[in-house]
Amino acid sequence: MTQARPLTPPRVPCDLCPLRRREGFRDFTGEELSFVSSFKFGELAADPGATIISEGERHPQLYTVLAGWGFRYKILEDGRRQILNYVLPGDLVGLQGNLMTEMLHSVESLTRMTLCIFERDRLTTLFRHHPSLAYDLTWIASREESMLDEHLLSIGRRTALERAAYLLAFLDHRARVTGAFGEEGPFILPLTQQHVADTLGLSLVHTNKTLRKLSDAGVLRWLDRGSEVLERARLLEIAGWQPTKEGQRPFI
Amino acid sequence: MTQARPLTPPRVPCDLCPLRRREGFRDFTGEELSFVSSFKFGELAADPGATIISEGERHPQLYTVLAGWGFRYKILEDGRRQILNYVLPGDLVGLQGNLMTEMLHSVESLTRMTLCIFERDRLTTLFRHHPSLAYDLTWIASREESMLDEHLLSIGRRTALERAAYLLAFLDHRARVTGAFGEEGPFILPLTQQHVADTLGLSLVHTNKTLRKLSDAGVLRWLDRGSEVLERARLLEIAGWQPTKEGQRPFI
DNA sequence: CGCTTGATTGATGCAAGTCAATTATGGTGG
DNA sequence: CCACCATAATTGACTTGCATCAATCAAGCG
């Protein structure tokens, strides 16, 4: 378990932020932009498998993912792990759980990640002087909630096959709309089967057999440490799920 | 499935709000109080089993629970139901899911409930002129997230017995700190076993057998449509969970 | 007093867990 | 360039937790 390390100085100014270019993210006003620039504290780079946040610790910082994939998780005392959700570019990390106390979950990177660092202390200023950004923060928290709702429904009430189909469809969809795959692909979800198992609440062996069924049906292809969705429509049908189409979304 | 009905005129002014008296909830400044009073649109009363919010519909209102118990849920096309979380006095209903579009989940009452109605449109004003309340909103959303995180961990990785113990300990704890039991009790969680089953992602029969084990062990007592926790400590031990103690919490 | 809703219990079957190997695959140091 | 290793994926055999089916029991109620 590597540690994440701060990137000094390579610091993209916010008006050149690569996320800002992407469709799907809303534009800032000049005023918002200049505040966010001052809010920005630095950048963080993380190798695959690095711990970004760990449960129980106090984190005076918040992060926005600029590039790469990661996931949030919790573990029980005996080591059973549950992956709660995945974080992709544009997502705010560290808002979940209490706003100012110890973190209630951990975050780990799946691929190489870069994150933008913000200081929690300055949230007060944000709320006081930038209502539109404050609104965005609430919006972002609310969106995370609706994803967790879906996951709960899935783990609680879907069969193993449906769950697996849902997860891959969900991630594939999120990656496409955020541009996490890059321009031209490859469109590969960077997970191991262990991650899938820990997300679905299944054992590794059973996850393997379930994914095999999906592969055999030609709906997806499983690669060394990742998977590629081949037939989006059938995956959605198996899952019994439809992504809700969002317009432009905010990010901080 | 009854419908909830608006209460005309019985309208408690916010400065006399019964929640405000309870420990555990933070005080408002005079200014906050006067804004919230103007924000308040009316009250709603719901009999047990009434639908407060239904998935897919647009709700121009938000609600704060003043009294009573309810739950949020989602259902799959074939009727499988997953209860996502419970709502108790002081909780904000309708913030979860997207802020301004159709509701992504439903809410139903367990007991008789009264709710305070707010208009969503006026959120803009709240964000613009009342940063402290805006902060509270984000705090509330963030707290809901951390509960959902716990639930996910529970459903995904705990055994049936652990899950049941966790749920009852969780609800008992929340009811105590919010004063939902009333002053003197009785300290009874107003659930049927079907609700427990739909929360834990288990079948009704297996839920019954699991609860029986807890009853036989003397940890709780199951009544006609509800349960009473007898041995809090052992329940927590079985669940492998500890409630995080909160100080005063905000509410709108 | 029959009806409905909720709780309970036993019998049986299957989905998913556990155990235990085996087979890629890629990286690394000699 | 090639043994050697670590990580990931795969597979089969066996076990078990939980689901399903099918009754029965208890309590509140018009």
XYZ file of C-alpha atoms (C1' of nucleotides) in Angstrom, chain C:
30
model
C -67.398 -14.243 14.376
C -65.177 -14.496 10.026
C -61.349 -11.572 7.923
C -57.082 -9.569 7.443
C -52.484 -8.723 8.833
C -48.459 -10.232 11.044
C -45.674 -13.834 13.214
C -44.096 -18.574 13.322
C -42.444 -23.133 11.939
C -41.003 -27.259 9.261
C -39.520 -29.352 4.866
C -36.979 -28.949 0.789
C -33.967 -26.841 -2.858
C -30.705 -23.791 -4.694
C -27.526 -19.903 -4.763
C -23.538 -18.639 -2.979
C -19.681 -19.631 0.278
C -15.453 -22.243 1.323
C -11.538 -25.135 0.258
C -8.059 -26.423 -2.663
C -5.691 -26.636 -6.808
C -4.200 -25.156 -11.336
C -3.285 -21.928 -14.977
C -2.148 -17.503 -16.966
C 0.594 -13.206 -16.905
C 3.869 -9.888 -16.078
C 7.795 -8.275 -13.575
C 12.489 -8.955 -11.781
C 17.019 -10.145 -10.683
C 20.776 -13.177 -11.914
